[in-house]
Coordinates of C-alpha atoms and ligand atoms in Angstrom, one line a residue:
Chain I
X1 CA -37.1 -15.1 -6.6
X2 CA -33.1 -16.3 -5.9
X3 CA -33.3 -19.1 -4.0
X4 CA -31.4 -17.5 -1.2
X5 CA -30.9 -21.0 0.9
X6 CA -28.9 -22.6 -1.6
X7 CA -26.6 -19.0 -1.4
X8 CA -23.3 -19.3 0.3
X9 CA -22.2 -17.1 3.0
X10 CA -20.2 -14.2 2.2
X11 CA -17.6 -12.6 4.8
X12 CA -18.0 -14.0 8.3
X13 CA -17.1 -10.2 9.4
X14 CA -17.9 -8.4 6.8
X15 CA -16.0 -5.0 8.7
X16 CA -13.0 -6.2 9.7
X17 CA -12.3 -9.2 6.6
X18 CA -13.0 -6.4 4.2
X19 CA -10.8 -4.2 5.6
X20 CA -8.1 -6.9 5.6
X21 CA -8.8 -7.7 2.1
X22 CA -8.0 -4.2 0.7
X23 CA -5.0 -4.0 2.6
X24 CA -3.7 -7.0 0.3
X25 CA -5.1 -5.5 -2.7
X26 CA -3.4 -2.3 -1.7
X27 CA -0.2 -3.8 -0.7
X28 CA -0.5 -5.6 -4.0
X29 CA -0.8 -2.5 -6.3
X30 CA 1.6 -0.7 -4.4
X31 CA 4.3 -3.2 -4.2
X32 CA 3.8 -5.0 -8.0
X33 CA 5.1 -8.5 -7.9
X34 CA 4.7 -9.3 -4.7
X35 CA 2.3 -12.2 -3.8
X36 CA -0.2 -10.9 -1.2
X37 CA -2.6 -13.3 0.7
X38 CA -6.4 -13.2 1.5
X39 CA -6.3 -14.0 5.5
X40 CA -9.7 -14.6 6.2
X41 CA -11.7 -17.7 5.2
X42 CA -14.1 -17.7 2.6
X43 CA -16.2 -19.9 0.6
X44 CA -16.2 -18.5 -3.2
X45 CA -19.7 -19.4 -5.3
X46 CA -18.6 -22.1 -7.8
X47 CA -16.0 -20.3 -10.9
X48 CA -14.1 -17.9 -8.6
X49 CA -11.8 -18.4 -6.3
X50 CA -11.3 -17.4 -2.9
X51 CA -8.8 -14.1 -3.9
X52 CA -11.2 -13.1 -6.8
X53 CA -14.6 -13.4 -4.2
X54 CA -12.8 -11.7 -1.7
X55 CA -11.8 -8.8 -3.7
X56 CA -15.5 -8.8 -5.5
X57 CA -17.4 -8.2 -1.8
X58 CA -14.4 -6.0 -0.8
X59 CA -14.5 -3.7 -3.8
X60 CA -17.9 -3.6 -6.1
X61 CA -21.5 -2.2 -4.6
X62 CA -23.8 -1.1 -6.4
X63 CA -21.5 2.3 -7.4
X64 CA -19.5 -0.1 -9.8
X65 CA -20.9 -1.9 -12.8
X66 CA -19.2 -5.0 -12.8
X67 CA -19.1 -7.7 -16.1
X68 CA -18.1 -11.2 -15.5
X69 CA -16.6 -13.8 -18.3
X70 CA -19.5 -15.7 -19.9
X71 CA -19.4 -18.6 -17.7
X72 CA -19.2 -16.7 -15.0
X73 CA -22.6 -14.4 -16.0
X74 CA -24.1 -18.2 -16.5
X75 CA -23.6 -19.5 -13.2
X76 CA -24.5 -18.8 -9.3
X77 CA -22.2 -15.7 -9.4
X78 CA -24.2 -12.6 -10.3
X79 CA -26.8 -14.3 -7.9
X80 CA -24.1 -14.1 -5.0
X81 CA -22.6 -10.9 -6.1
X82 CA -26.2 -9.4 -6.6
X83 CA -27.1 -10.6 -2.5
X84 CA -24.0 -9.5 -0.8
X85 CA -22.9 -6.4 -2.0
X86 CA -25.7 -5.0 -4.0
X87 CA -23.1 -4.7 -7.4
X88 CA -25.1 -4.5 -10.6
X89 CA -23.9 -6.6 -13.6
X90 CA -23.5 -5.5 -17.1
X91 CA -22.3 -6.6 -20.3
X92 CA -20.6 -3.7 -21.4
X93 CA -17.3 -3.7 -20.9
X94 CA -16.1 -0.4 -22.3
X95 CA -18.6 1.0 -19.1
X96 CA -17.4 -2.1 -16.0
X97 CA -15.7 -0.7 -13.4
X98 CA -14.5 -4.1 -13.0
X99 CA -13.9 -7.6 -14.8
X100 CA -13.9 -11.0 -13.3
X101 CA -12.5 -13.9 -15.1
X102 CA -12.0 -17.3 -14.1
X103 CA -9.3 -19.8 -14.7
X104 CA -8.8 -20.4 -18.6
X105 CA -11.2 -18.5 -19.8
X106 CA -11.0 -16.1 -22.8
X107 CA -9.6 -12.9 -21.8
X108 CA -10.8 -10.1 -24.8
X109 CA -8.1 -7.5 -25.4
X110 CA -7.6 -4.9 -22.9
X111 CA -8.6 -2.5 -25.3
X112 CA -12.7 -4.0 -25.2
X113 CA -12.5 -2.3 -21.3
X114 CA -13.3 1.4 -20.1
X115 CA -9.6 3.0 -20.2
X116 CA -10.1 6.4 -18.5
X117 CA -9.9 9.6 -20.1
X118 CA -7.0 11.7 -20.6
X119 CA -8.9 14.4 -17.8
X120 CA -10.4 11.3 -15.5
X121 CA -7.7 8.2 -16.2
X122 CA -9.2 6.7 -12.9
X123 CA -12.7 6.0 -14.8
X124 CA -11.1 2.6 -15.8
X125 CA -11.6 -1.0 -15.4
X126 CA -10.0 -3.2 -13.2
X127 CA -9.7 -6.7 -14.4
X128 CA -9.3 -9.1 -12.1
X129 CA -8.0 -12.4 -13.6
X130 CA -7.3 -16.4 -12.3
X131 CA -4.6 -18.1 -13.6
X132 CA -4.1 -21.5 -12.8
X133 CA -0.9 -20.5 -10.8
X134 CA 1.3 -17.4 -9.7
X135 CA 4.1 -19.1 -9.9
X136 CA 5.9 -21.5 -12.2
X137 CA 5.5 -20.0 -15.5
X138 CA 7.8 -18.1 -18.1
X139 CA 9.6 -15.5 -16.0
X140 CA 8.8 -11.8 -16.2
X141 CA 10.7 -8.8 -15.3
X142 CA 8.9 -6.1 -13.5
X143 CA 9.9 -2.4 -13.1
X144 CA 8.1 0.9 -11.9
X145 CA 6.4 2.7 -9.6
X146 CA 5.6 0.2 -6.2
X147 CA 9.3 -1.7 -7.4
X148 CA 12.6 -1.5 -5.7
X149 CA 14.4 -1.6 -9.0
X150 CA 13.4 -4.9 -10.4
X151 CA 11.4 -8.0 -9.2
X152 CA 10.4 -11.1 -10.9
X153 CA 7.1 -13.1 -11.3
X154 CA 6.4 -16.3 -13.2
X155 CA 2.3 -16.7 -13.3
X156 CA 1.0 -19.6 -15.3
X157 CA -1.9 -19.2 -17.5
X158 CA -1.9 -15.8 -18.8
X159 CA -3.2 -15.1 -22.6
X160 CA -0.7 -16.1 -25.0
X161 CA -1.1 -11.8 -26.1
X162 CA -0.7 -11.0 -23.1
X163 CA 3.0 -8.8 -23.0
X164 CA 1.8 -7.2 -26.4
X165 CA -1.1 -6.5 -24.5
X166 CA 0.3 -4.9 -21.6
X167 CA 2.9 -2.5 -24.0
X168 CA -0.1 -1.0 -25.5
X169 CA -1.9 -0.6 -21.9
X170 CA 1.1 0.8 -21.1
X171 CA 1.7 3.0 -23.5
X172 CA -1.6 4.7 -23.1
X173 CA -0.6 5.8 -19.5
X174 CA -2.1 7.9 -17.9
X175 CA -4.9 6.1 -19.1
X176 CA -5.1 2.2 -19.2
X177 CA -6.5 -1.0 -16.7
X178 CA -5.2 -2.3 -14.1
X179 CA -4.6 -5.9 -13.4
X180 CA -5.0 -8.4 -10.2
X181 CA -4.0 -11.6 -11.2
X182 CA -5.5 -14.3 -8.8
X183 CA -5.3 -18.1 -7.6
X184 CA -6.6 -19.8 -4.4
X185 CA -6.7 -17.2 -1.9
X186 CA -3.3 -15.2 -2.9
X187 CA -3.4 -12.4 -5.7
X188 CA -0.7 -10.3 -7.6
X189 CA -1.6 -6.7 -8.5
X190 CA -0.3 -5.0 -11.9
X191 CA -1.0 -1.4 -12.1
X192 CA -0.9 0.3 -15.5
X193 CA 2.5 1.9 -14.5
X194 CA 4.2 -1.7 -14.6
X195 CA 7.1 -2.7 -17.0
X196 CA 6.5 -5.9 -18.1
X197 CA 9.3 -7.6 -19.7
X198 CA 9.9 -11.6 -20.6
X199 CA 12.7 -13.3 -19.4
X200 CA 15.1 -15.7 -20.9
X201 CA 14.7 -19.1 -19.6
Chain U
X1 CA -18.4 12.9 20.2
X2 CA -20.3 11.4 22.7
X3 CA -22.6 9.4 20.6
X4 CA -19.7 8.0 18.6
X5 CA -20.5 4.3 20.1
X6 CA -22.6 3.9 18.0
X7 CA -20.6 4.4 14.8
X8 CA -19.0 1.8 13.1
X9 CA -15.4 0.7 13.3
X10 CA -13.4 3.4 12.4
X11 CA -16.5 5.8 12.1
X12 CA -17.0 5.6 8.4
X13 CA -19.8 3.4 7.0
X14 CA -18.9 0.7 4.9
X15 CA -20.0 2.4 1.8
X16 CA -17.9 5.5 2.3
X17 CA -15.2 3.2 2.7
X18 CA -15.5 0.9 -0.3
X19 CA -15.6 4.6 -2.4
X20 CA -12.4 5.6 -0.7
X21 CA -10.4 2.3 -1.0
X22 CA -11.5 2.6 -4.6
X23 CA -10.3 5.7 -5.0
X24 CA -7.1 5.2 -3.0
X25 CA -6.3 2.0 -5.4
X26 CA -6.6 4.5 -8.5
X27 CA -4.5 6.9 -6.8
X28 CA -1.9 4.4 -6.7
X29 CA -1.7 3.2 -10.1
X30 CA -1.5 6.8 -11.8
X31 CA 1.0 7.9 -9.1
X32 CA 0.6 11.8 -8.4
X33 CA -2.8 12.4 -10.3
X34 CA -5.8 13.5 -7.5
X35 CA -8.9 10.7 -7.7
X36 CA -12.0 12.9 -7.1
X37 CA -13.9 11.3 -3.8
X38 CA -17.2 12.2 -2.7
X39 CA -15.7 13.4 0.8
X40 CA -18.1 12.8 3.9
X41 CA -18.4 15.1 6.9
X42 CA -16.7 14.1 9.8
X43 CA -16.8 14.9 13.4
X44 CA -14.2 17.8 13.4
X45 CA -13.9 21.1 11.1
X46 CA -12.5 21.2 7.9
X47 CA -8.8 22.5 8.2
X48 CA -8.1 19.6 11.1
X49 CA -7.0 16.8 8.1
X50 CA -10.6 15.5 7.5
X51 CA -9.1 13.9 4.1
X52 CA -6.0 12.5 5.7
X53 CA -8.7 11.2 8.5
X54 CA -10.7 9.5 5.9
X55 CA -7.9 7.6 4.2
X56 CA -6.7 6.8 7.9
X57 CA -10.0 5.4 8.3
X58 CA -10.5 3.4 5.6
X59 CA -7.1 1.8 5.6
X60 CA -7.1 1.2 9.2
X61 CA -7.3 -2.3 11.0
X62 CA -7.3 -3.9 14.3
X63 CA -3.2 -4.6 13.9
X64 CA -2.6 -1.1 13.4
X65 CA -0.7 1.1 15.5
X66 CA -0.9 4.9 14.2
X67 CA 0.9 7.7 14.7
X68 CA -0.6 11.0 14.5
X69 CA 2.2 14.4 14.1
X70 CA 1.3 18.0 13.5
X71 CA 4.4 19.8 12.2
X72 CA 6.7 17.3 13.5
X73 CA 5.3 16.8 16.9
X74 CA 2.8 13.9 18.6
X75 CA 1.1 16.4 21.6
X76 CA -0.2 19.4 19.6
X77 CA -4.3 19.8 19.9
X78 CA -4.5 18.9 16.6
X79 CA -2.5 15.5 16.5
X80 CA -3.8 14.8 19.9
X81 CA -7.7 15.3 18.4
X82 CA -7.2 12.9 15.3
X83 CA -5.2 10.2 17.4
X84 CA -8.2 9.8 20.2
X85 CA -10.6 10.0 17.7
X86 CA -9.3 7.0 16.5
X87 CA -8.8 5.4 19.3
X88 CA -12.6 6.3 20.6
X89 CA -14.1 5.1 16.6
X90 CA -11.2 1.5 16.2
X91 CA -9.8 1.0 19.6
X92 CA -6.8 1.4 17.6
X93 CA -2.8 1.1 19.2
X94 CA -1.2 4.6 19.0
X95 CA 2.5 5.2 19.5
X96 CA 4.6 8.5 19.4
X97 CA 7.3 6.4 18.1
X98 CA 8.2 6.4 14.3
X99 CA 9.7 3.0 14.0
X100 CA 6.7 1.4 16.1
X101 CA 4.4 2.9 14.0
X102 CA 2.1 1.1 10.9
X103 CA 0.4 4.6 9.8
X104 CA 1.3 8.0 10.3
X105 CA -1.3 10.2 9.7
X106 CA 1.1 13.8 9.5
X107 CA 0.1 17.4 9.0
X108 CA 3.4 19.7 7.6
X109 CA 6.0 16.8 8.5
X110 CA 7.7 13.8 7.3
X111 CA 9.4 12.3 10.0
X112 CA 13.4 12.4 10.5
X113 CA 13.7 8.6 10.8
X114 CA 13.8 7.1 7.3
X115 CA 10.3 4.9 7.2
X116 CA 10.1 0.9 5.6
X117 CA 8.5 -1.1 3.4
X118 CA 5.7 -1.6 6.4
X119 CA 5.0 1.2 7.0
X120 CA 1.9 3.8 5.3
X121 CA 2.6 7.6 5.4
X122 CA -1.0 9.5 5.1
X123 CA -0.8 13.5 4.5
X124 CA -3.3 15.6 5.7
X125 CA -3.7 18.2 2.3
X126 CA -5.7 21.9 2.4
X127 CA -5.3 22.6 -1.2
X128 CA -4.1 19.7 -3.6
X129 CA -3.9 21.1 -6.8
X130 CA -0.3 22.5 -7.3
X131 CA -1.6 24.6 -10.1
X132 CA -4.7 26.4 -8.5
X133 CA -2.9 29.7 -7.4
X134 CA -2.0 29.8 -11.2
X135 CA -4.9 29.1 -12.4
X136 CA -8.3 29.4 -10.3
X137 CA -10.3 27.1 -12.7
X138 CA -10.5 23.2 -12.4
X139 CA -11.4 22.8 -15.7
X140 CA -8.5 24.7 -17.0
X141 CA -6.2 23.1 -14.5
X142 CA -7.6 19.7 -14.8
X143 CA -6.7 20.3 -18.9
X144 CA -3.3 21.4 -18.0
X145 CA -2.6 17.9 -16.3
X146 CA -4.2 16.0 -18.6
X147 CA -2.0 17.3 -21.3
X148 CA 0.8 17.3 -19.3
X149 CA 1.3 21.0 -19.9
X150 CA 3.4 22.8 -17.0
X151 CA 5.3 25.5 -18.3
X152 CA 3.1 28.2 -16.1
X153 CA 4.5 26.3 -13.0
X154 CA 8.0 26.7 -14.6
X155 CA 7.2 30.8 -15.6
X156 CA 6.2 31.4 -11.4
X157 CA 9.4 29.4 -10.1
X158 CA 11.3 31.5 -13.1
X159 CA 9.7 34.7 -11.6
X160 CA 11.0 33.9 -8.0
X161 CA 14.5 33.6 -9.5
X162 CA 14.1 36.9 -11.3
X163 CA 12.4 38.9 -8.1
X164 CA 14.6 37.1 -5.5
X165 CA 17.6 35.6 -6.9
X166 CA 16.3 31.9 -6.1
X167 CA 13.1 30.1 -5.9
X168 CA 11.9 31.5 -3.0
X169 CA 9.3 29.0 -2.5
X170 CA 9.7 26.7 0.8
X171 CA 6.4 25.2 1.4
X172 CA 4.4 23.5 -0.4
X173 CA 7.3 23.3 -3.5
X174 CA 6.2 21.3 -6.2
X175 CA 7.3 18.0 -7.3
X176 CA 7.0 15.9 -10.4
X177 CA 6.0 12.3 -9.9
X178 CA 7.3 9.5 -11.9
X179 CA 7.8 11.7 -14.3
X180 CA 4.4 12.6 -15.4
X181 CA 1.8 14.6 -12.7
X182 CA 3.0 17.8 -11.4
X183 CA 2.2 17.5 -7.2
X184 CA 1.6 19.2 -4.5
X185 CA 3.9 17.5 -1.4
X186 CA 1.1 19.6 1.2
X187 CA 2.5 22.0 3.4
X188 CA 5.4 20.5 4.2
X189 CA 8.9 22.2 4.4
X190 CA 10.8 21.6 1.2
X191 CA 13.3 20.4 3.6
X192 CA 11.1 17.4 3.7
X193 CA 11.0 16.7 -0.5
X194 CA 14.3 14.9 -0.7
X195 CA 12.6 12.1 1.6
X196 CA 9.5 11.4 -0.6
X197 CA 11.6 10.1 -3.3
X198 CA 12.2 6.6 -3.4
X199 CA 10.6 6.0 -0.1
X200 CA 10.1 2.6 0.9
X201 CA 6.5 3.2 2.3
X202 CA 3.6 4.1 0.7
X203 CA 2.7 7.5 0.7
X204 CA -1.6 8.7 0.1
X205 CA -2.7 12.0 0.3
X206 CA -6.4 13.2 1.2
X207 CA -8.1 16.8 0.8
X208 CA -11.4 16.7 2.4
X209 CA -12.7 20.1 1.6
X210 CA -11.3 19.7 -2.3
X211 CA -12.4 16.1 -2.4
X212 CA -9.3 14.6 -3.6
X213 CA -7.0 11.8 -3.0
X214 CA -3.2 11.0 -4.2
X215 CA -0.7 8.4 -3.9
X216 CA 2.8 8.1 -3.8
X217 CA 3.9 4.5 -4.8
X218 CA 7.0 3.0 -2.7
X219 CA 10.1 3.5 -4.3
X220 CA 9.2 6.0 -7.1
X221 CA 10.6 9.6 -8.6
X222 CA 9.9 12.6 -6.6
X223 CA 11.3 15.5 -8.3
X224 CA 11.3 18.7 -7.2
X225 CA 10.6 21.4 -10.5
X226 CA 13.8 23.4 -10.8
X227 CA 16.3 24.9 -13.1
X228 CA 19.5 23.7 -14.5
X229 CA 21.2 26.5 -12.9
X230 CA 18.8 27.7 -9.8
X231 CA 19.1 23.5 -9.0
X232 CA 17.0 22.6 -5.8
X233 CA 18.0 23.1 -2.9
X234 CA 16.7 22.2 1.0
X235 CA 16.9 24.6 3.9
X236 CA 20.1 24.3 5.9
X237 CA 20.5 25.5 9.5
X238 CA 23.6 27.3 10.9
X239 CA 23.3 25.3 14.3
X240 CA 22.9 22.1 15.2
X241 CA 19.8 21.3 17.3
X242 CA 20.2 23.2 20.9
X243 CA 18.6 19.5 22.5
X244 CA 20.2 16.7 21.1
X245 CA 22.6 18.1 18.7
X246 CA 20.8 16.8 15.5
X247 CA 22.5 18.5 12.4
X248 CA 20.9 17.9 9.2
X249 CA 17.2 18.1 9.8
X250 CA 14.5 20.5 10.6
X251 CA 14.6 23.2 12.9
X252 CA 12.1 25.1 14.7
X253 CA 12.9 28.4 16.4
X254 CA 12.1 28.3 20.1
X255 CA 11.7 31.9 21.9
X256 CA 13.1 31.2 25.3
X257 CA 12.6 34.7 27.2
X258 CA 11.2 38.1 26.8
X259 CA 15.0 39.4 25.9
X260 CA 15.6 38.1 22.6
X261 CA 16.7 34.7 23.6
X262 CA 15.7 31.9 21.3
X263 CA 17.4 28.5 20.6
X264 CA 16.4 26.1 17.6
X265 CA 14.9 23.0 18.2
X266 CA 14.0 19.6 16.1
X267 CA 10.4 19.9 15.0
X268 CA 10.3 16.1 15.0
X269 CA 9.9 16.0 18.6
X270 CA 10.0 11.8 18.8
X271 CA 13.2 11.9 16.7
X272 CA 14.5 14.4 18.9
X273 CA 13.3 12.6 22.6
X274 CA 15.1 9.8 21.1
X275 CA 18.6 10.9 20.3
X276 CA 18.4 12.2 23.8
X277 CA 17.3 9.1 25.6
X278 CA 20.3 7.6 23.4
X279 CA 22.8 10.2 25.1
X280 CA 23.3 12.7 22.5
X281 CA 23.4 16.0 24.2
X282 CA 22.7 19.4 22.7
X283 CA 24.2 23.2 23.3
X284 CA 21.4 24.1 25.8
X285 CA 21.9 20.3 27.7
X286 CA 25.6 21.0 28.5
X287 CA 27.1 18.9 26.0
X288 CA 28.3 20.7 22.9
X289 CA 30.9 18.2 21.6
X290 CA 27.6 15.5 20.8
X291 CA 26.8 18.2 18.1
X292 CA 30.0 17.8 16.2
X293 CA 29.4 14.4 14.5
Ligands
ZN1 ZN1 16.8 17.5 18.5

């Protein structure tokens, strides 16, 4: 039996916050680079923060196998996830609808998750990923769909694979993951359509 | 509709609307490829936008204020249906006016007045898949995306040339989305393809009946198919709107009387109530020199 008591809430309106939360996450697929914020206040369970919470009782039910990191599978999350929106967890990647990760944790290569199929390249995962900030790291250059030409971001703390990474993901279009990238309560969403290019300086 | 009190906000549950938004943030990341949706009944007949309803639903929020146009205008019965629904199910602000507007919810239109970066443009769709009247089989077409294989689309738009002397297609005409899905724009005039292209609001799709859902990204490629030499090419009208002497958009024919008389109208009928409050005058308002701008 969960000790329910020592659970923490999850949206105080569960209607209208989730509804505001998908409007970031939309807005942040849509428009890839921009930094969109989570409005409403929330108290994450210990290892996520607010952003990734938000968009885990906005997004995942019981329709969506979700996998968390390791840590994250050890602690009070699954318990949480399990009580407020009914998600199952598994450990199979290649299957998760979605992946959470916490700050500086071991990211496996995007090629580990469920990628679509060349008939159904929406039966993919979405990984949802902290990093210890969105801004002040090595710049990137951004094109694509959702862009206006070019934009830049500069998150710190992503895998030191990571633009290999994303060329591959890329290449596989129209199959491949997408990406939220997430800190405090603000997130940054990376569709598989994104160009992802590193900056000088 | 009398019980709908007791519905939530917006009417959907908040299942149904986790499975949309899910669906709707696929939609967006392969831009032009339909996200299959287990589409819910909803309190009005199929063939009044019960797709584009359900993506207005589960995007809407209390800070909203929607817009609801059938071909071009705010006060048909089927705009008129869709935009008190919403306002029974969300106590949702509506406006007529495009620039005051969050989301539009349109059936056969994409307003005159070039939309922002705030603004959500949802298409009510009949039929989504472009192919279908090729080929009736959704495996078959479902293959022919997947492998990115459109030359039967190319072979009927090379027929129209040989039977007409140009694509004679001008609904409904096909684009190609950032470069990869073949689309179907809906039932919109192909007057209205130029403006999908690079279009600084999000554009989603929804087919209730067919279950599907797809997204235009902001600013991305929306080609029309055509041929090097049949290039596309929009509808152009002789006359300038007879109301407020708009050139360069849509026209609908308006019989006046029982003799033949007829004039040609905006079909964007806020666009149009506009450039009249703003002074532009038409051929049938007395003015006639507005129309030469
Ligand atoms: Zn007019």
């Amino acid at each position: 039996m969960v000790a329910t008591a020592t659970l923490l809430p999850g949206f105080a309106d569960p209607v209208f916050d989730a509804q505001a939360v998908f409007r970031a996450a939309m807005d942040a697929l849509a428009r890839p680079g921009t930094i969109q914020q989570i409005g409403c206040p929330l108290t994450p369970p210990k290892g996520l923060c607010a952003a990734s919470a938000a968009l885990m009782l906005t997004l995942c039910d019981y329709d969506t196998p979700v996998y968390l990191s390791a840590a994250l599978a050890q602690g009070v999350v699954p318990g949480w996830l399990g009580f407020h929106a009914g998600a199952k967890i598994t450990s199979d990647k290649s299957t998760c609808a979605f992946a959470f990760f916490e700050k500086g944790s071991t990211l496996p290569a995007f090629g580990h998750f469920s990628q679509g199929t060349q008939d159904y390249p929406d039966r993919s995962t979405t990984i949802i990923l902290e990093v210890a900030s969105l801004e002040g790291g090595a710049r990137l250059s951004l094109s694509g769909p959702g862009i206006n030409g070019a934009t830049e971001i500069a998150p710190l703390g992503l895998p030191a694979t990571f633009l290999d990474q994303w060329r591959v993901n890329r290449a596989l279009f129209p199959r491949g993951i997408d990406l939220i990238l997430t800190c405090s309560n603000r997130l940054i969403g990376l569709p598989r359509t994104v160009n992802i290019k590193a900056l000088e300086g | 509709m009398t019980a709908l009190a007791d519905y939530n906000f917006a009417y959907l549950d908040e299942q149904t609307k986790r499975m949309i938004r899910r669906a709707i943030l696929k939609a967006i990341a392969i831009p032009g490829y339909q996200v299959p949706f287990a589409s819910r009944e909803m309190p009005m007949p199929y063939g009044w936008g019960t797709g584009g309803v359900q993506v207005t639903a589960s995007i809407l929020g209390p800070h909203d204020v929607l817009k609801v146009i059938d071909q071009g205008a705010d006060d048909t019965t089927n705009a008129v249906s869709i935009r008190a629904f919403f306002q029974k199910v969300a106590n949702v602000a509506v406006t007529t006016k495009t620039s005051e507007a969050t989301i539009i919810q349109t059936r056969h239109r994409i307003p005159e007045e070039t939309l922002g970066v705030n603004q959500v443009l949802v298409y009510q769709v009949p039929i989504p898949e472009p192919l279908r009247f090729l080929e009736p089989r959704e495996t078959e077409t479902r293959q022919m995306h997947a492998l990115e294989e459109y030359g039967l689309m190319h072979v009927k738009l090379y027929e129209d040339i040989a039977r007409h002397g140009r694509i004679a297609t001008t609904y409904a005409y096909p684009v190609k989305v950032a470069g990869r899905y073949v689309m179907d724009p809906s039932p919109t005039p192909k007057f209205d393809n130029p403006k999908m292209n690079q279009s600084a609001a999000l554009q989603l799709f929804g087919a209730g009946r067919e279950k599907r859902i797809y997204a235009v990204p902001p600013y991305t490629d929306v080609v029309s198919l055509d041929f090097e030499d049949h290039p596309f090419e929009v509808q152009t009208f002789e006359k300038p709107c007879a109301l407020c002497g708009a050139r360069h958009v849509y026209l609908d024919e308006v019989v006046l009387d029982d003799k033949g008389g007829r004039m040609f109208v905006c079909s964007d009928t806020d666009f149009c109530e506009t450039r009249r409050e703003e002074g532009h005058r038409g051929e049938m308002l007395g003015d006639i020199k507005e129309a030469a701008e």
